[in-house]
Amino acid sequence: MDNILLKILDVKREEVAELKKIRSSNDLLREAEARQDTRGFANALKERIDAKQNAVIAEIKKASPSKGIIREDFEPDALAMSYATGGAACLSVLTETQFFQGSHDFLRRARAACSLPVLCKDFMVNPYQIYRARAFGADCILLIVAALDDKELHDFEQIATELKMDVLVEVHDEKEMERALKLKSPLIGVNNRDLRSFETDIHNTIRLKDMVSEEQNRLLITESGILHKDDVKLMNDNDIYGFLIGEAFMRQEDPGQALATMMAQD
């Protein structure tokens, strides 16, 4: 199968080049620096995970390259409120436009509708995107290890930190986990979906968990493929309490209720 990730990254680089023609990096950075309203994304997860309570990053996602349109009735404000009522710890909002039909306006609207911290879920390839995420209100950004070299990971993490944002570092395999553990961010997301082929195996998180020691003080988040209560139990049985879930909720009439039902701990 074609490498979907490489296609997305090529499009993102072109997109950034076009955006810079409309608004300069310096102008956007000034706006990002002027915002002093981050909500503490990592802390919201840590409080629950430390107590062995399920901590959910609930995702607002309209479409994906592998599934097409996931939700026709798509109102970010209403979805954010539903998730907050259902017990989400944080939100994730897809802002990638071409492949996921997301937008930064969705992020702005979702964050304005509730008090939860929000992740800007996108494919970061340039500092410009980090400035833009903060300017629109993001409390956290995603850095995909497979998409960046070690210098970019370090530099992008530092930029986000200077803008008072948290960083969710996403890995898929052992080599990527080794690279992620060199960074300072406590948040490590293990994507059970291979972004090169879009194949999914939820046992991926369990396998990679063994590489992270307690002394490293990391918060492990399992991403992709968590669809049923049994999947949640499997993770809990392996001492994993952090989740990023989108599709399983977005396909339900009431996403927040679906979240509450799936995450209820006996």
PDB file of C-alpha atoms in Angstrom:
ATOM      1  CA  MET A   1       0.000   0.000   0.000  1.00  0.00           C
ATOM      2  CA  ASP A   2       1.154   3.542  -0.656  1.00  0.00           C
ATOM      3  CA  ASN A   3       2.676   5.390   2.283  1.00  0.00           C
ATOM      4  CA  ILE A   4      -0.240   7.611   3.309  1.00  0.00           C
ATOM      5  CA  LEU A   5       1.828   9.506   5.871  1.00  0.00           C
ATOM      6  CA  LEU A   6       4.315  10.717   3.249  1.00  0.00           C
ATOM      7  CA  LYS A   7       1.467  11.978   1.057  1.00  0.00           C
ATOM      8  CA  ILE A   8      -0.028  13.902   3.969  1.00  0.00           C
ATOM      9  CA  LEU A   9       3.331  15.441   4.905  1.00  0.00           C
ATOM     10  CA  ASP A  10       3.936  16.619   1.337  1.00  0.00           C
ATOM     11  CA  VAL A  11       0.538  18.318   1.328  1.00  0.00           C
ATOM     12  CA  LYS A  12       1.231  19.942   4.717  1.00  0.00           C
ATOM     13  CA  ARG A  13       4.485  21.471   3.469  1.00  0.00           C
ATOM     14  CA  GLU A  14       2.688  22.962   0.478  1.00  0.00           C
ATOM     15  CA  GLU A  15      -0.093  24.226   2.737  1.00  0.00           C
ATOM     16  CA  VAL A  16       2.337  25.974   5.089  1.00  0.00           C
ATOM     17  CA  ALA A  17       4.055  27.671   2.150  1.00  0.00           C
ATOM     18  CA  GLU A  18       0.689  29.044   0.995  1.00  0.00           C
ATOM     19  CA  LEU A  19      -0.335  30.172   4.493  1.00  0.00           C
ATOM     20  CA  LYS A  20       2.917  32.088   4.901  1.00  0.00           C
ATOM     21  CA  LYS A  21       2.010  34.149   1.827  1.00  0.00           C
ATOM     22  CA  ILE A  22      -1.153  35.263   3.609  1.00  0.00           C
ATOM     23  CA  ARG A  23       0.318  35.861   7.062  1.00  0.00           C
ATOM     24  CA  SER A  24       3.948  36.021   8.168  1.00  0.00           C
ATOM     25  CA  SER A  25       5.467  33.744  10.796  1.00  0.00           C
ATOM     26  CA  ASN A  26       6.420  36.734  12.949  1.00  0.00           C
ATOM     27  CA  ASP A  27       2.893  38.108  12.922  1.00  0.00           C
ATOM     28  CA  LEU A  28       1.418  34.739  13.866  1.00  0.00           C
ATOM     29  CA  LEU A  29       4.023  34.192  16.589  1.00  0.00           C
ATOM     30  CA  ARG A  30       3.137  37.538  18.175  1.00  0.00           C
ATOM     31  CA  GLU A  31      -0.510  36.500  18.348  1.00  0.00           C
ATOM     32  CA  ALA A  32       0.408  33.106  19.801  1.00  0.00           C
ATOM     33  CA  GLU A  33       2.645  34.700  22.449  1.00  0.00           C
ATOM     34  CA  ALA A  34      -0.111  37.133  23.410  1.00  0.00           C
ATOM     35  CA  ARG A  35      -2.414  34.289  24.484  1.00  0.00           C
ATOM     36  CA  GLN A  36      -1.967  33.417  28.156  1.00  0.00           C
ATOM     37  CA  ASP A  37      -4.890  31.041  28.575  1.00  0.00           C
ATOM     38  CA  THR A  38      -3.578  27.464  28.374  1.00  0.00           C
ATOM     39  CA  ARG A  39      -5.658  24.995  30.369  1.00  0.00           C
ATOM     40  CA  GLY A  40      -3.151  22.337  31.461  1.00  0.00           C
ATOM     41  CA  PHE A  41      -3.643  19.418  29.088  1.00  0.00           C
ATOM     42  CA  ALA A  42      -1.087  17.026  30.631  1.00  0.00           C
ATOM     43  CA  ASN A  43      -2.205  17.793  34.190  1.00  0.00           C
ATOM     44  CA  ALA A  44      -5.831  17.005  33.358  1.00  0.00           C
ATOM     45  CA  LEU A  45      -4.735  13.534  32.230  1.00  0.00           C
ATOM     46  CA  LYS A  46      -2.207  12.984  35.018  1.00  0.00           C
ATOM     47  CA  GLU A  47      -4.747  13.549  37.803  1.00  0.00           C
ATOM     48  CA  ARG A  48      -6.889  10.687  36.537  1.00  0.00           C
ATOM     49  CA  ILE A  49      -4.155   8.312  35.382  1.00  0.00           C
ATOM     50  CA  ASP A  50      -2.319   8.579  38.722  1.00  0.00           C
ATOM     51  CA  ALA A  51      -5.592   7.605  40.438  1.00  0.00           C
ATOM     52  CA  LYS A  52      -6.009   4.673  38.008  1.00  0.00           C
ATOM     53  CA  GLN A  53      -9.106   6.288  36.557  1.00  0.00           C
ATOM     54  CA  ASN A  54      -9.723   6.295  32.822  1.00  0.00           C
ATOM     55  CA  ALA A  55      -8.558   9.562  31.269  1.00  0.00           C
ATOM     56  CA  VAL A  56     -10.022  10.134  27.820  1.00  0.00           C
ATOM     57  CA  ILE A  57      -8.890  12.540  25.135  1.00  0.00           C
ATOM     58  CA  ALA A  58     -12.155  12.610  23.183  1.00  0.00           C
ATOM     59  CA  GLU A  59     -11.663  13.361  19.519  1.00  0.00           C
ATOM     60  CA  ILE A  60     -13.725  15.583  17.257  1.00  0.00           C
ATOM     61  CA  LYS A  61     -13.155  14.147  13.797  1.00  0.00           C
ATOM     62  CA  LYS A  62     -15.331  14.501  10.718  1.00  0.00           C
ATOM     63  CA  ALA A  63     -13.504  12.163   8.311  1.00  0.00           C
ATOM     64  CA  SER A  64     -10.363  10.101   7.750  1.00  0.00           C
ATOM     65  CA  PRO A  65      -8.422   8.845   4.703  1.00  0.00           C
ATOM     66  CA  SER A  66      -9.286   5.228   5.498  1.00  0.00           C
ATOM     67  CA  LYS A  67     -12.971   5.611   6.471  1.00  0.00           C
ATOM     68  CA  GLY A  68     -14.168   8.673   4.554  1.00  0.00           C
ATOM     69  CA  ILE A  69     -16.915  10.717   6.240  1.00  0.00           C
ATOM     70  CA  ILE A  70     -17.333   9.504   9.822  1.00  0.00           C
ATOM     71  CA  ARG A  71     -20.031  11.934  10.947  1.00  0.00           C
ATOM     72  CA  GLU A  72     -22.400  13.889   8.699  1.00  0.00           C
ATOM     73  CA  ASP A  73     -24.056  15.840  11.532  1.00  0.00           C
ATOM     74  CA  PHE A  74     -20.917  17.700  12.558  1.00  0.00           C
ATOM     75  CA  GLU A  75     -21.120  20.615  15.014  1.00  0.00           C
ATOM     76  CA  PRO A  76     -17.862  21.046  16.974  1.00  0.00           C
ATOM     77  CA  ASP A  77     -19.535  23.145  19.680  1.00  0.00           C
ATOM     78  CA  ALA A  78     -22.230  20.563  20.426  1.00  0.00           C
ATOM     79  CA  LEU A  79     -19.740  17.696  20.245  1.00  0.00           C
ATOM     80  CA  ALA A  80     -17.406  19.423  22.714  1.00  0.00           C
ATOM     81  CA  MET A  81     -20.251  19.988  25.177  1.00  0.00           C
ATOM     82  CA  SER A  82     -21.386  16.379  24.791  1.00  0.00           C
ATOM     83  CA  TYR A  83     -17.894  15.083  25.512  1.00  0.00           C
ATOM     84  CA  ALA A  84     -17.491  17.374  28.529  1.00  0.00           C
ATOM     85  CA  THR A  85     -20.800  16.138  29.946  1.00  0.00           C
ATOM     86  CA  GLY A  86     -19.765  12.532  29.258  1.00  0.00           C
ATOM     87  CA  GLY A  87     -16.624  12.845  31.365  1.00  0.00           C
ATOM     88  CA  ALA A  88     -13.788  13.499  28.904  1.00  0.00           C
ATOM     89  CA  ALA A  89     -10.547  14.756  30.462  1.00  0.00           C
ATOM     90  CA  CYS A  90      -9.479  16.598  27.296  1.00  0.00           C
ATOM     91  CA  LEU A  91     -10.485  17.131  23.684  1.00  0.00           C
ATOM     92  CA  SER A  92      -8.649  16.453  20.434  1.00  0.00           C
ATOM     93  CA  VAL A  93      -9.729  18.365  17.337  1.00  0.00           C
ATOM     94  CA  LEU A  94      -8.593  17.406  13.840  1.00  0.00           C
ATOM     95  CA  THR A  95      -7.400  20.529  12.041  1.00  0.00           C
ATOM     96  CA  GLU A  96      -5.947  18.796   8.961  1.00  0.00           C
ATOM     97  CA  THR A  97      -8.103  19.922   6.038  1.00  0.00           C
ATOM     98  CA  GLN A  98      -7.471  17.790   2.961  1.00  0.00           C
ATOM     99  CA  PHE A  99      -7.411  14.243   4.350  1.00  0.00           C
ATOM    100  CA  PHE A 100      -9.490  14.625   7.531  1.00  0.00           C
ATOM    101  CA  GLN A 101     -11.770  17.550   6.581  1.00  0.00           C
ATOM    102  CA  GLY A 102     -10.773  19.350   9.769  1.00  0.00           C
ATOM    103  CA  SER A 103     -10.174  23.036  10.417  1.00  0.00           C
ATOM    104  CA  HIS A 104      -8.682  25.386  12.974  1.00  0.00           C
ATOM    105  CA  ASP A 105     -12.094  27.002  13.267  1.00  0.00           C
ATOM    106  CA  PHE A 106     -13.419  23.663  14.566  1.00  0.00           C
ATOM    107  CA  LEU A 107     -10.745  23.844  17.284  1.00  0.00           C
ATOM    108  CA  ARG A 108     -11.659  27.413  18.193  1.00  0.00           C
ATOM    109  CA  ARG A 109     -15.366  26.588  18.388  1.00  0.00           C
ATOM    110  CA  ALA A 110     -14.885  23.398  20.408  1.00  0.00           C
ATOM    111  CA  ARG A 111     -12.653  25.118  22.948  1.00  0.00           C
ATOM    112  CA  ALA A 112     -15.062  28.031  23.337  1.00  0.00           C
ATOM    113  CA  ALA A 113     -17.941  25.640  24.045  1.00  0.00           C
ATOM    114  CA  CYS A 114     -16.429  24.020  27.159  1.00  0.00           C
ATOM    115  CA  SER A 115     -13.663  24.295  29.756  1.00  0.00           C
ATOM    116  CA  LEU A 116     -11.634  21.247  28.678  1.00  0.00           C
ATOM    117  CA  PRO A 117      -8.026  21.498  27.437  1.00  0.00           C
ATOM    118  CA  VAL A 118      -7.742  20.932  23.674  1.00  0.00           C
ATOM    119  CA  LEU A 119      -5.196  19.151  21.475  1.00  0.00           C
ATOM    120  CA  CYS A 120      -4.569  20.457  17.968  1.00  0.00           C
ATOM    121  CA  LYS A 121      -4.475  17.163  16.043  1.00  0.00           C
ATOM    122  CA  ASP A 122      -2.459  17.777  12.908  1.00  0.00           C
ATOM    123  CA  PHE A 123       0.728  16.798  11.117  1.00  0.00           C
ATOM    124  CA  MET A 124       3.370  19.278  12.273  1.00  0.00           C
ATOM    125  CA  VAL A 125       6.193  19.884   9.796  1.00  0.00           C
ATOM    126  CA  ASN A 126       6.991  23.559  10.439  1.00  0.00           C
ATOM    127  CA  PRO A 127       7.086  25.918  13.461  1.00  0.00           C
ATOM    128  CA  TYR A 128       4.459  28.042  11.694  1.00  0.00           C
ATOM    129  CA  GLN A 129       1.862  25.359  12.477  1.00  0.00           C
ATOM    130  CA  ILE A 130       2.751  25.448  16.168  1.00  0.00           C
ATOM    131  CA  TYR A 131       2.266  29.218  16.300  1.00  0.00           C
ATOM    132  CA  ARG A 132      -1.047  28.809  14.478  1.00  0.00           C
ATOM    133  CA  ALA A 133      -2.245  26.133  16.871  1.00  0.00           C
ATOM    134  CA  ARG A 134      -1.656  28.393  19.888  1.00  0.00           C
ATOM    135  CA  ALA A 135      -3.154  31.418  18.126  1.00  0.00           C
ATOM    136  CA  PHE A 136      -6.385  29.441  17.701  1.00  0.00           C
ATOM    137  CA  GLY A 137      -6.327  28.373  21.360  1.00  0.00           C
ATOM    138  CA  ALA A 138      -4.657  24.943  21.411  1.00  0.00           C
ATOM    139  CA  ASP A 139      -3.416  23.763  24.811  1.00  0.00           C
ATOM    140  CA  CYS A 140      -1.385  20.898  23.347  1.00  0.00           C
ATOM    141  CA  ILE A 141       0.083  19.888  19.996  1.00  0.00           C
ATOM    142  CA  LEU A 142       0.831  16.501  18.468  1.00  0.00           C
ATOM    143  CA  LEU A 143       4.333  15.607  17.309  1.00  0.00           C
ATOM    144  CA  ILE A 144       4.467  12.417  15.236  1.00  0.00           C
ATOM    145  CA  VAL A 145       7.883  10.796  15.608  1.00  0.00           C
ATOM    146  CA  ALA A 146       7.587   9.057  12.219  1.00  0.00           C
ATOM    147  CA  ALA A 147       7.173  12.456  10.542  1.00  0.00           C
ATOM    148  CA  LEU A 148      10.138  14.309  12.072  1.00  0.00           C
ATOM    149  CA  ASP A 149      13.859  13.914  12.655  1.00  0.00           C
ATOM    150  CA  ASP A 150      15.354  14.185  16.152  1.00  0.00           C
ATOM    151  CA  LYS A 151      16.326  17.853  15.784  1.00  0.00           C
ATOM    152  CA  GLU A 152      12.832  18.787  14.608  1.00  0.00           C
ATOM    153  CA  LEU A 153      11.270  16.885  17.507  1.00  0.00           C
ATOM    154  CA  HIS A 154      13.493  18.683  20.014  1.00  0.00           C
ATOM    155  CA  ASP A 155      13.032  22.116  18.444  1.00  0.00           C
ATOM    156  CA  PHE A 156       9.261  21.783  18.009  1.00  0.00           C
ATOM    157  CA  GLU A 157       8.856  20.557  21.593  1.00  0.00           C
ATOM    158  CA  GLN A 158      10.827  23.565  22.818  1.00  0.00           C
ATOM    159  CA  ILE A 159       8.716  26.005  20.772  1.00  0.00           C
ATOM    160  CA  ALA A 160       5.503  24.506  22.137  1.00  0.00           C
ATOM    161  CA  THR A 161       6.822  24.663  25.700  1.00  0.00           C
ATOM    162  CA  GLU A 162       7.791  28.316  25.295  1.00  0.00           C
ATOM    163  CA  LEU A 163       4.218  28.986  24.162  1.00  0.00           C
ATOM    164  CA  LYS A 164       2.957  27.250  27.358  1.00  0.00           C
ATOM    165  CA  MET A 165       1.560  24.269  25.451  1.00  0.00           C
ATOM    166  CA  ASP A 166       1.934  20.594  26.270  1.00  0.00           C
ATOM    167  CA  VAL A 167       3.139  18.086  23.668  1.00  0.00           C
ATOM    168  CA  LEU A 168       1.712  14.659  22.894  1.00  0.00           C
ATOM    169  CA  VAL A 169       4.527  12.654  21.288  1.00  0.00           C
ATOM    170  CA  GLU A 170       3.145   9.916  19.047  1.00  0.00           C
ATOM    171  CA  VAL A 171       4.954   6.643  18.367  1.00  0.00           C
ATOM    172  CA  HIS A 172       4.084   3.383  16.638  1.00  0.00           C
ATOM    173  CA  ASP A 173       7.073   1.074  17.120  1.00  0.00           C
ATOM    174  CA  GLU A 174      10.116   0.380  19.302  1.00  0.00           C
ATOM    175  CA  LYS A 175      12.532   2.646  17.416  1.00  0.00           C
ATOM    176  CA  GLU A 176      10.099   5.548  17.615  1.00  0.00           C
ATOM    177  CA  MET A 177       9.573   4.936  21.349  1.00  0.00           C
ATOM    178  CA  GLU A 178      13.343   5.112  21.915  1.00  0.00           C
ATOM    179  CA  ARG A 179      13.408   8.496  20.179  1.00  0.00           C
ATOM    180  CA  ALA A 180      10.353   9.760  22.081  1.00  0.00           C
ATOM    181  CA  LEU A 181      11.930   8.904  25.425  1.00  0.00           C
ATOM    182  CA  LYS A 182      14.777  11.342  24.658  1.00  0.00           C
ATOM    183  CA  LEU A 183      12.280  14.213  24.776  1.00  0.00           C
ATOM    184  CA  LYS A 184      11.052  15.963  27.916  1.00  0.00           C
ATOM    185  CA  SER A 185       7.320  15.635  27.333  1.00  0.00           C
ATOM    186  CA  PRO A 186       5.597  13.241  29.768  1.00  0.00           C
ATOM    187  CA  LEU A 187       2.839  12.485  27.234  1.00  0.00           C
ATOM    188  CA  ILE A 188       3.488   9.565  24.906  1.00  0.00           C
ATOM    189  CA  GLY A 189       0.734   8.412  22.596  1.00  0.00           C
ATOM    190  CA  VAL A 190       1.073   4.909  21.199  1.00  0.00           C
ATOM    191  CA  ASN A 191      -0.758   4.773  17.891  1.00  0.00           C
ATOM    192  CA  ASN A 192      -2.137   1.295  17.318  1.00  0.00           C
ATOM    193  CA  ARG A 193      -2.651   2.295  13.688  1.00  0.00           C
ATOM    194  CA  ASP A 194       0.364   2.246  11.397  1.00  0.00           C
ATOM    195  CA  LEU A 195       0.225   5.605   9.605  1.00  0.00           C
ATOM    196  CA  ARG A 196       2.083   4.110   6.666  1.00  0.00           C
ATOM    197  CA  SER A 197      -0.510   1.410   5.951  1.00  0.00           C
ATOM    198  CA  PHE A 198      -3.418   2.395   8.264  1.00  0.00           C
ATOM    199  CA  GLU A 199      -3.575  -1.170   9.658  1.00  0.00           C
ATOM    200  CA  THR A 200      -4.564  -1.398  13.342  1.00  0.00           C
ATOM    201  CA  ASP A 201      -3.585  -3.667  16.264  1.00  0.00           C
ATOM    202  CA  ILE A 202      -4.531  -2.526  19.788  1.00  0.00           C
ATOM    203  CA  HIS A 203      -1.953  -4.858  21.362  1.00  0.00           C
ATOM    204  CA  ASN A 204       0.689  -2.456  20.060  1.00  0.00           C
ATOM    205  CA  THR A 205       0.289  -0.253  23.151  1.00  0.00           C
ATOM    206  CA  ILE A 206       0.737  -3.217  25.486  1.00  0.00           C
ATOM    207  CA  ARG A 207       3.917  -4.278  23.681  1.00  0.00           C
ATOM    208  CA  LEU A 208       5.500  -0.822  23.783  1.00  0.00           C
ATOM    209  CA  LYS A 209       4.488  -0.136  27.392  1.00  0.00           C
ATOM    210  CA  ASP A 210       7.292  -2.440  28.576  1.00  0.00           C
ATOM    211  CA  MET A 211       9.851   0.037  27.217  1.00  0.00           C
ATOM    212  CA  VAL A 212       8.720   2.749  29.646  1.00  0.00           C
ATOM    213  CA  SER A 213       9.890   2.515  33.269  1.00  0.00           C
ATOM    214  CA  GLU A 214       8.070   4.096  36.218  1.00  0.00           C
ATOM    215  CA  GLU A 215      11.109   6.266  36.912  1.00  0.00           C
ATOM    216  CA  GLN A 216      10.665   7.963  33.533  1.00  0.00           C
ATOM    217  CA  ASN A 217       7.370   9.485  34.723  1.00  0.00           C
ATOM    218  CA  ARG A 218       5.574   9.184  31.396  1.00  0.00           C
ATOM    219  CA  LEU A 219       1.829   9.182  30.797  1.00  0.00           C
ATOM    220  CA  LEU A 220       0.965   6.551  28.210  1.00  0.00           C
ATOM    221  CA  ILE A 221      -2.009   7.192  25.934  1.00  0.00           C
ATOM    222  CA  THR A 222      -3.366   4.426  23.710  1.00  0.00           C
ATOM    223  CA  GLU A 223      -4.588   5.743  20.350  1.00  0.00           C
ATOM    224  CA  SER A 224      -6.713   4.164  17.596  1.00  0.00           C
ATOM    225  CA  GLY A 225      -8.717   0.960  17.517  1.00  0.00           C
ATOM    226  CA  ILE A 226     -10.353   1.249  20.952  1.00  0.00           C
ATOM    227  CA  LEU A 227     -13.933   0.491  19.948  1.00  0.00           C
ATOM    228  CA  HIS A 228     -15.553  -1.509  22.759  1.00  0.00           C
ATOM    229  CA  LYS A 229     -15.705  -1.800  26.537  1.00  0.00           C
ATOM    230  CA  ASP A 230     -13.656  -5.018  26.287  1.00  0.00           C
ATOM    231  CA  ASP A 231     -10.839  -3.024  24.650  1.00  0.00           C
ATOM    232  CA  VAL A 232     -10.866  -0.615  27.601  1.00  0.00           C
ATOM    233  CA  LYS A 233     -10.763  -3.530  30.062  1.00  0.00           C
ATOM    234  CA  LEU A 234      -7.798  -5.048  28.211  1.00  0.00           C
ATOM    235  CA  MET A 235      -5.906  -1.773  28.607  1.00  0.00           C
ATOM    236  CA  ASN A 236      -6.875  -1.379  32.283  1.00  0.00           C
ATOM    237  CA  ASP A 237      -5.755  -4.969  32.952  1.00  0.00           C
ATOM    238  CA  ASN A 238      -2.355  -3.912  31.582  1.00  0.00           C
ATOM    239  CA  ASP A 239      -2.262  -0.776  33.757  1.00  0.00           C
ATOM    240  CA  ILE A 240      -3.081   1.605  30.896  1.00  0.00           C
ATOM    241  CA  TYR A 241      -5.613   4.323  31.718  1.00  0.00           C
ATOM    242  CA  GLY A 242      -4.982   6.995  29.077  1.00  0.00           C
ATOM    243  CA  PHE A 243      -7.049   6.898  25.881  1.00  0.00           C
ATOM    244  CA  LEU A 244      -7.448   8.934  22.714  1.00  0.00           C
ATOM    245  CA  ILE A 245     -10.700   7.858  21.056  1.00  0.00           C
ATOM    246  CA  GLY A 246     -12.615   9.425  18.194  1.00  0.00           C
ATOM    247  CA  GLU A 247     -14.333   7.192  15.685  1.00  0.00           C
ATOM    248  CA  ALA A 248     -16.057   4.911  18.230  1.00  0.00           C
ATOM    249  CA  PHE A 249     -17.777   7.966  19.742  1.00  0.00           C
ATOM    250  CA  MET A 250     -18.294  10.015  16.593  1.00  0.00           C
ATOM    251  CA  ARG A 251     -20.405   7.281  15.000  1.00  0.00           C
ATOM    252  CA  GLN A 252     -22.882   7.383  17.916  1.00  0.00           C
ATOM    253  CA  GLU A 253     -25.863   9.730  18.113  1.00  0.00           C
ATOM    254  CA  ASP A 254     -24.701  11.001  21.524  1.00  0.00           C
ATOM    255  CA  PRO A 255     -20.873  10.828  21.625  1.00  0.00           C
ATOM    256  CA  GLY A 256     -20.660  11.929  25.255  1.00  0.00           C
ATOM    257  CA  GLN A 257     -23.046   9.214  26.412  1.00  0.00           C
ATOM    258  CA  ALA A 258     -21.073   6.672  24.370  1.00  0.00           C
ATOM    259  CA  LEU A 259     -17.926   7.825  26.174  1.00  0.00           C
ATOM    260  CA  ALA A 260     -19.530   7.534  29.614  1.00  0.00           C
ATOM    261  CA  THR A 261     -20.835   4.046  28.841  1.00  0.00           C
ATOM    262  CA  MET A 262     -17.561   2.730  27.429  1.00  0.00           C
ATOM    263  CA  MET A 263     -15.426   4.141  30.234  1.00  0.00           C
ATOM    264  CA  ALA A 264     -17.588   3.183  33.230  1.00  0.00           C
ATOM    265  CA  GLN A 265     -15.275   1.301  35.603  1.00  0.00           C
ATOM    266  CA  ASP A 266     -16.871  -1.517  37.596  1.00  0.00           C
TER     267      ASP A 266
END
